[in-house]
mmCIF file of C-alpha atoms in Angstrom:
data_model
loop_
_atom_site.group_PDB
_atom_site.id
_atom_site.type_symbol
_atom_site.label_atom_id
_atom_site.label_comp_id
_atom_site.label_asym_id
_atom_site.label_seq_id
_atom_site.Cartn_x
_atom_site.Cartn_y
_atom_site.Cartn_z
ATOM 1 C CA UNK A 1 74.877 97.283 97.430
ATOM 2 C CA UNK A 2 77.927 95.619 96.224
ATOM 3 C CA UNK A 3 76.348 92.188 95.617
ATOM 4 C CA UNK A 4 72.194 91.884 94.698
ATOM 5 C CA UNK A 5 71.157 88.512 96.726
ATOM 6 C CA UNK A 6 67.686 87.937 98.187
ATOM 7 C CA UNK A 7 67.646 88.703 102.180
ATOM 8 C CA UNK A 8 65.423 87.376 104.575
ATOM 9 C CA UNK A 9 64.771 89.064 108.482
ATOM 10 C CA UNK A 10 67.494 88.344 110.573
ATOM 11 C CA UNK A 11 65.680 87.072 113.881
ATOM 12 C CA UNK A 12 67.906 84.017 115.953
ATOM 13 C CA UNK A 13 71.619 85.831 115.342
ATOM 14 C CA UNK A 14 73.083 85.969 118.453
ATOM 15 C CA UNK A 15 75.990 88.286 119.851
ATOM 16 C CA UNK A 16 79.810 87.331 120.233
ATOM 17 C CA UNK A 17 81.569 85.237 122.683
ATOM 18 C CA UNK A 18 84.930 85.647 123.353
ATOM 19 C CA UNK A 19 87.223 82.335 123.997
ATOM 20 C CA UNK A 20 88.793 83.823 126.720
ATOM 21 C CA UNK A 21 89.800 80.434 128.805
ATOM 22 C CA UNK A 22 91.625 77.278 127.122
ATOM 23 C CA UNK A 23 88.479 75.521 127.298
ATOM 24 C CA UNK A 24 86.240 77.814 125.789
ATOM 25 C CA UNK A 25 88.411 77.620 122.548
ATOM 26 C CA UNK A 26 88.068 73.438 122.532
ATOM 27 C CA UNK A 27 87.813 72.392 119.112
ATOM 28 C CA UNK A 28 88.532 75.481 117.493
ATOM 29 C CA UNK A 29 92.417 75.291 117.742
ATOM 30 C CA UNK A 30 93.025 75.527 114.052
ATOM 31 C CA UNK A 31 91.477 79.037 113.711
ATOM 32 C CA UNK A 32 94.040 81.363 114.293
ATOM 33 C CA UNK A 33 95.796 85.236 113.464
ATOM 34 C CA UNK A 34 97.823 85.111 110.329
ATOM 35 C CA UNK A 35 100.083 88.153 111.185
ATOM 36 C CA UNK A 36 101.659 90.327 108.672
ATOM 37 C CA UNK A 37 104.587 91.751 110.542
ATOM 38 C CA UNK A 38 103.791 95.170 111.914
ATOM 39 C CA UNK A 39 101.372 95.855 108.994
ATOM 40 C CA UNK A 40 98.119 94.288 110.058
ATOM 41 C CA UNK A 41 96.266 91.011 110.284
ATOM 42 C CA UNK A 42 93.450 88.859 108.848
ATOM 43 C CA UNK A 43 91.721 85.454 110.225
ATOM 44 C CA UNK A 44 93.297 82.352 109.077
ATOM 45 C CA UNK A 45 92.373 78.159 109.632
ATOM 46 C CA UNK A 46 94.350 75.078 108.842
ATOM 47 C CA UNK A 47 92.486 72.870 106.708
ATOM 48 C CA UNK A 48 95.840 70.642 106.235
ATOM 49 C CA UNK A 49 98.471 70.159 109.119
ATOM 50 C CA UNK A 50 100.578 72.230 106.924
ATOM 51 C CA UNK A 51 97.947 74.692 105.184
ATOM 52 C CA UNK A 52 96.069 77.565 106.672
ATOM 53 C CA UNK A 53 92.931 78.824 104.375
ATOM 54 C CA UNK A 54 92.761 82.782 104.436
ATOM 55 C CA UNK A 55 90.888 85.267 101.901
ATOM 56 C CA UNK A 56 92.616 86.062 98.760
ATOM 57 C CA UNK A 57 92.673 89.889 99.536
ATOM 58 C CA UNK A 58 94.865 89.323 103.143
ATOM 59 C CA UNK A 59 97.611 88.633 100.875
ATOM 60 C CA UNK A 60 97.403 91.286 98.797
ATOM 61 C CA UNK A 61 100.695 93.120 100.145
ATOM 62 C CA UNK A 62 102.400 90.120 100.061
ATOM 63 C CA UNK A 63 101.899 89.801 96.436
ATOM 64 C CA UNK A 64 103.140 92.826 95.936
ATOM 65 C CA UNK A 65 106.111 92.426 97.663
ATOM 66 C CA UNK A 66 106.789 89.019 95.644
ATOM 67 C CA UNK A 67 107.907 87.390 99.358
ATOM 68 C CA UNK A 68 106.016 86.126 102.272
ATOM 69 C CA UNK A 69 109.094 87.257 104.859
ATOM 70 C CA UNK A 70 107.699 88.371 108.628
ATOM 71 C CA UNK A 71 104.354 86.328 107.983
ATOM 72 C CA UNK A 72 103.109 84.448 111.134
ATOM 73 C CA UNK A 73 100.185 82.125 111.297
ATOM 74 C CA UNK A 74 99.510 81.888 115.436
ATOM 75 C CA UNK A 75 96.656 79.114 116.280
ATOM 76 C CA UNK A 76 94.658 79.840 118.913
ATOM 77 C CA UNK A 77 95.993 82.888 120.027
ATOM 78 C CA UNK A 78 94.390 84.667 122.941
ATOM 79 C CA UNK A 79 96.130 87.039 125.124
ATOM 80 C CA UNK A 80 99.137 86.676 123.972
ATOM 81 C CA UNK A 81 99.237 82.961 124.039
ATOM 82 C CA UNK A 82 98.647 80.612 121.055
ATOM 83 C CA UNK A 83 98.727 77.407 120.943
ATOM 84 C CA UNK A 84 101.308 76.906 117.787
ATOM 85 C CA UNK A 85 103.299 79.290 115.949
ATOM 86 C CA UNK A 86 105.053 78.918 112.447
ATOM 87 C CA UNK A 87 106.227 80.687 110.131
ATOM 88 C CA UNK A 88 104.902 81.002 106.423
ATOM 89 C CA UNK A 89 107.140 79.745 103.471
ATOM 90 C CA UNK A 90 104.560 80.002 100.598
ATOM 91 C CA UNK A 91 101.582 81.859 99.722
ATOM 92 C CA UNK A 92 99.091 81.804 96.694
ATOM 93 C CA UNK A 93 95.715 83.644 95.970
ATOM 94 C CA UNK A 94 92.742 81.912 93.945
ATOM 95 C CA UNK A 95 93.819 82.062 90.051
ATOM 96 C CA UNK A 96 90.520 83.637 89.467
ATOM 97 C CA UNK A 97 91.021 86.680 91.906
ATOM 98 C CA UNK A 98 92.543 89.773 90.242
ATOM 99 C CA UNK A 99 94.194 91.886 92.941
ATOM 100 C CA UNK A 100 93.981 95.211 91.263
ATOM 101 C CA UNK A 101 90.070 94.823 91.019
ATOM 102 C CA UNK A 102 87.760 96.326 93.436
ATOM 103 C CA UNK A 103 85.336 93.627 95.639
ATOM 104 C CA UNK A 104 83.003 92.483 92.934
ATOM 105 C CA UNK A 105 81.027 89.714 92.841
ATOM 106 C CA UNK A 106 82.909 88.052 90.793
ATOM 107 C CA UNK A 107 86.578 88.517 93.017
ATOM 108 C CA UNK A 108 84.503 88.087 96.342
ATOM 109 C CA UNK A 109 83.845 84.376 94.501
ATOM 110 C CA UNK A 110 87.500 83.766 94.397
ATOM 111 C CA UNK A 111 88.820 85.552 97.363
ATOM 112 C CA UNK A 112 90.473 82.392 98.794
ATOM 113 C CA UNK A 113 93.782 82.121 99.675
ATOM 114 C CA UNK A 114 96.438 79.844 100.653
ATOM 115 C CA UNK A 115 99.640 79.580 103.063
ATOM 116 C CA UNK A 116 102.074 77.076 104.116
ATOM 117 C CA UNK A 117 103.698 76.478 107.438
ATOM 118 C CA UNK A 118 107.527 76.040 107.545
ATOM 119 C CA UNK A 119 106.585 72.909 109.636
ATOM 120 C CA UNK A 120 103.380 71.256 110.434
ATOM 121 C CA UNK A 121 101.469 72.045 113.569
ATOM 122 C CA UNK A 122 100.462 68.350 114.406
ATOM 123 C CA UNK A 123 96.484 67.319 114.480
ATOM 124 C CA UNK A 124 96.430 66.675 118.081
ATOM 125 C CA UNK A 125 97.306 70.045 119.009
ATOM 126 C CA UNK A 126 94.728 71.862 116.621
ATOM 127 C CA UNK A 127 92.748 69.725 114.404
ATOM 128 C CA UNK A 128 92.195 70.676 110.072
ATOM 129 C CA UNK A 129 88.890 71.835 109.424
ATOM 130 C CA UNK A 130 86.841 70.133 106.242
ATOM 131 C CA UNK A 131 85.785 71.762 103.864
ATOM 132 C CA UNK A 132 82.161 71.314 103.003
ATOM 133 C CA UNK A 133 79.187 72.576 101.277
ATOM 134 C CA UNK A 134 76.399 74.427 103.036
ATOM 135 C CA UNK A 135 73.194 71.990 102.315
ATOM 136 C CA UNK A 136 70.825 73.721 100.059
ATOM 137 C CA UNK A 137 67.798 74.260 103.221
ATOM 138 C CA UNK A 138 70.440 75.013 105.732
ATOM 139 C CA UNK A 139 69.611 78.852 106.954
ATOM 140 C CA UNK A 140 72.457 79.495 109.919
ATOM 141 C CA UNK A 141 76.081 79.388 110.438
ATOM 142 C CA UNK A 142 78.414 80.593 112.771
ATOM 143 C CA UNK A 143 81.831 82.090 112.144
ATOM 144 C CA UNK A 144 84.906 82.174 115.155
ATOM 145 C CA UNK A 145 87.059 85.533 114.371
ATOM 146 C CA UNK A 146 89.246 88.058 115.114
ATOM 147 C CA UNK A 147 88.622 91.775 114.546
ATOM 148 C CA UNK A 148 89.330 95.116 115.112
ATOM 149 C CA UNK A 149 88.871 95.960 118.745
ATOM 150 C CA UNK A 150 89.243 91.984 119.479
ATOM 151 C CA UNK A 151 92.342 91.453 118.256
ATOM 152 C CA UNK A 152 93.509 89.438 121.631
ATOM 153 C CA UNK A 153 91.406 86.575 121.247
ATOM 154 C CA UNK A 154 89.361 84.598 118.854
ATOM 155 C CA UNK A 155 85.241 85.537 119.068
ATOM 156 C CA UNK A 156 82.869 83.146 118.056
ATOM 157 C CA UNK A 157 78.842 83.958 117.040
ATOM 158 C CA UNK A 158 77.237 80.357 117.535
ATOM 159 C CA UNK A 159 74.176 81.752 115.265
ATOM 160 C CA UNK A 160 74.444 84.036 112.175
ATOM 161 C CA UNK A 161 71.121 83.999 109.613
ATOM 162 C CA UNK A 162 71.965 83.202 106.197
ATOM 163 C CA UNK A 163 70.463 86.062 104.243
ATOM 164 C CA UNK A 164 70.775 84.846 100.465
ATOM 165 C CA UNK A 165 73.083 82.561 98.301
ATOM 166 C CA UNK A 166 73.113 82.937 94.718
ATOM 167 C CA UNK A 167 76.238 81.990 91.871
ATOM 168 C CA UNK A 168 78.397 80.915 94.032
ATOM 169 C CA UNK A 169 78.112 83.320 97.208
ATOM 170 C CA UNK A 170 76.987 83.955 100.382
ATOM 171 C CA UNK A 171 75.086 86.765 102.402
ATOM 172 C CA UNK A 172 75.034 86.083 105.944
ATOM 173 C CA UNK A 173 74.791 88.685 109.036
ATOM 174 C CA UNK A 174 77.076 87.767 111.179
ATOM 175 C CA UNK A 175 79.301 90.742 113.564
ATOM 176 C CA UNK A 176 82.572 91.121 111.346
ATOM 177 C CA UNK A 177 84.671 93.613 111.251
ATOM 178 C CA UNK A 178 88.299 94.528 109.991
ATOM 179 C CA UNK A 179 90.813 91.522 110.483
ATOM 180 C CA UNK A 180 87.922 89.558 110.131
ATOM 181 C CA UNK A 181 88.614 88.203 106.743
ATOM 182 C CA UNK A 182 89.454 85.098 106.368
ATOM 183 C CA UNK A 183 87.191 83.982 108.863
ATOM 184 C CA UNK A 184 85.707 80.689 108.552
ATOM 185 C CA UNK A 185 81.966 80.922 108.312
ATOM 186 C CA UNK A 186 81.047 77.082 109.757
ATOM 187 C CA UNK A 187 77.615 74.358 109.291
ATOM 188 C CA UNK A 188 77.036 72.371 112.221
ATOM 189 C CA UNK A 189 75.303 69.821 110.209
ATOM 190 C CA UNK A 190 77.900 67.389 110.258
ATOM 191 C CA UNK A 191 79.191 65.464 113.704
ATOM 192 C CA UNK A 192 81.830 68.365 113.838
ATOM 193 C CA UNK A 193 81.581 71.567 111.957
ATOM 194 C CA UNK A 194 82.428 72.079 108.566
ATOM 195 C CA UNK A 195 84.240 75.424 106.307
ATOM 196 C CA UNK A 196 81.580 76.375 104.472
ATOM 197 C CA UNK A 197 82.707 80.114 103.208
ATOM 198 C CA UNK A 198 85.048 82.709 104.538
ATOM 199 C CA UNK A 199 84.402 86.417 105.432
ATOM 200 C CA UNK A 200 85.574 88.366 102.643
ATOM 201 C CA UNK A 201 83.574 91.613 102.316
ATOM 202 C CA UNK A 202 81.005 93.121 103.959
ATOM 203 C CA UNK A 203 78.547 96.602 105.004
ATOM 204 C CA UNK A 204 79.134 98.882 107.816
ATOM 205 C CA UNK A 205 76.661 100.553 109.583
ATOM 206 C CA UNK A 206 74.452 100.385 112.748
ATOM 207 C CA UNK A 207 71.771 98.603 110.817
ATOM 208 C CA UNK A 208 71.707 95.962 108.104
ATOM 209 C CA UNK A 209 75.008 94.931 108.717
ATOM 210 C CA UNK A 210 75.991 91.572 105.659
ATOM 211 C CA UNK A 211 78.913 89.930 105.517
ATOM 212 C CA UNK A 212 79.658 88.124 101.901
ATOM 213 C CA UNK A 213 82.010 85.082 101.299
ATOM 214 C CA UNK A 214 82.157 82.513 98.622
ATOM 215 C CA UNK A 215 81.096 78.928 98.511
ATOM 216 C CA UNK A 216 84.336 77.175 98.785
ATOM 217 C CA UNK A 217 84.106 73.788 98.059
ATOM 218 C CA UNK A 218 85.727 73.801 94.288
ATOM 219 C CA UNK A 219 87.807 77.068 94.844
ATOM 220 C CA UNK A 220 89.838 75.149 97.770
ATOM 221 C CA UNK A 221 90.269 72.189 95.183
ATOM 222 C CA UNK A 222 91.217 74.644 92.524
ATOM 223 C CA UNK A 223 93.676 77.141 94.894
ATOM 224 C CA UNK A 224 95.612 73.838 96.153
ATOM 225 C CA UNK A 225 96.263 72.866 92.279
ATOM 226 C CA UNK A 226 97.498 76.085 91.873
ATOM 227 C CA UNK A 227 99.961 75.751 94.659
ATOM 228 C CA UNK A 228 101.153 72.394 93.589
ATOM 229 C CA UNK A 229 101.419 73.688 90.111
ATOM 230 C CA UNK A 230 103.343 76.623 91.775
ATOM 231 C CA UNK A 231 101.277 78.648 89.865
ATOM 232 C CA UNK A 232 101.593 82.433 91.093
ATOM 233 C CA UNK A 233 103.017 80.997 94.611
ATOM 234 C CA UNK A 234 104.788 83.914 96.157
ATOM 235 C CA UNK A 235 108.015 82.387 98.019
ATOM 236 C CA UNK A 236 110.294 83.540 100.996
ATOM 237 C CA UNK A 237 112.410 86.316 100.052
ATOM 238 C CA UNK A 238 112.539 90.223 101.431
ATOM 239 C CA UNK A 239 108.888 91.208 102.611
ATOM 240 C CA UNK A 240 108.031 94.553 102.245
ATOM 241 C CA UNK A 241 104.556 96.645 102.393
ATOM 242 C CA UNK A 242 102.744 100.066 104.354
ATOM 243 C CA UNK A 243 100.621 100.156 106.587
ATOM 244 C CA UNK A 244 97.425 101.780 105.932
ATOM 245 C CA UNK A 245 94.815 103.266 108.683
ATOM 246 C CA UNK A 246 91.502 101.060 109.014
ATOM 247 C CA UNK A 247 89.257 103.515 107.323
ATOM 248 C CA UNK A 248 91.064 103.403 104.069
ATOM 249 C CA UNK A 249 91.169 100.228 102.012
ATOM 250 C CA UNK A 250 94.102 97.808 103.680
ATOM 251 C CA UNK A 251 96.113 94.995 102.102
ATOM 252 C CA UNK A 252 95.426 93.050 105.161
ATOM 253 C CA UNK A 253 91.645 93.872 106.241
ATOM 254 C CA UNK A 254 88.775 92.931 105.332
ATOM 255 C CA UNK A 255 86.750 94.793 102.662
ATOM 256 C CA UNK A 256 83.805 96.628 104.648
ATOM 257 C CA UNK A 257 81.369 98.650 102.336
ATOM 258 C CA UNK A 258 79.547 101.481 103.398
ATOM 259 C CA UNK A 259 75.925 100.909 102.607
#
């Protein structure tokens, strides 16, 4: 098991609902497909007008290309429609996550990334998401995704158990898959829900299925001083990267363990 946590019996998850019609994706405009070109995609969600919060490892590739060119953040997409496009002009992954190091516990807890939009997409059309922390007794959250196989339109699981939280991450059961990371894992505790982690690893398998994400609330803060700081902000120049088949470990997918 990549991460020891305490688990508890998943029992009120339920299954995934597809926001198929304009009105089914009401209030989750700013969750959209952060595109890499032809090479793959992750989940992404504005948290600023101008800023869309993704995990660390989706921009892997880009690192390594030193340029963000072809990137695409589309919100709301769903068959083929989104409801904003831009284009990204900066990028920057959590200080604290080392891209060259396998999934530990210690890069899931800084697997948060950052991009800009070329322009703002304006709050009326798809409102920033706060982020929050998950109260202490809360025990469910829900996470609105893309993934492999439902790449078209978002999903969204209303109920996903929390199964454990210790220094500084999550384990929570929720149905992720690849493109999935970067997903923002929500608490309905406030009037309107709140980021509380993102999908960043997880198990596959037919049973026991976790997903793992940080706790976000002071890696945000401390990603966005690294991007006004411009510190290891990859800028717009030639993009370049491969494209790697789902079963091997992808630049742009989410890290899924076999248990």
């Amino acid at each position: 098991m990549l991460v020891t946590l305490p688990t508890a019996t998943a029992e009120d998850s339920t299954g995934l609902r597809r926001l198929t019609q304009r009105e089914d994706l009401f209030g989750y405009e700013a969750v959209g497909r952060l595109d890499f070109g032809e090479q793959g995609y992750c989940t992404g969600v504005l948290i600023a007008t101008d800023l869309v919060l993704t995990a660390a490892h989706c921009l892997r590739g880009v690192a390594r290309a030193g340029n963000v060119k072809g990137l695409q953040f589309r919100a709301g997409l769903r068959d083929g429609r989104a409801i904003a496009s831009r284009t990204i002009t900066q990028a920057v992954m959590h200080p604290g996550y080392d891209p060259d190091q396998r999934m530990t516990a210690v890069n899931i807890r800084n697997d948060v990334g950052l991009v800009k939009l070329d322009t703002p997409i304006p709050a009326a059309v798809a409102a920033p998401f706060v982020v929050s922390r998950l109260p202490q007794a809360k025990r469910q959250v829900s996470v609105v995704s893309y993934g492999q196989g439902r790449d078209a339109a978002l999903s969204r699981q209303a109920v996903c158990d929390v199964l454990g939280r210790q220094a500084g991450l999550l384990a929570f059961d929720c149905n992720v898959t690849f493109g999935s990371s970067g997903a923002p894992v929500f608490d309905d505790s406030a009037r309107r829900v709140r980021i509380v982690s993102l999908v960043s690893a997880g198990t596959r398998g037919q049973r026991n299925k976790i997903a793992y994400g940080a706790e976000l609330y002071e890696r945000v803060a401390e990603v966005k001083r690294a991007l006004r700081a411009g510190t290891g902000v990859i800028g717009d120049t030639n993009f370049g990267s491969r494209r790697i088949g789902v079963d091997q470990e992808n630049d742009t997918g989410a890290r899924f363990l076999r248990p």
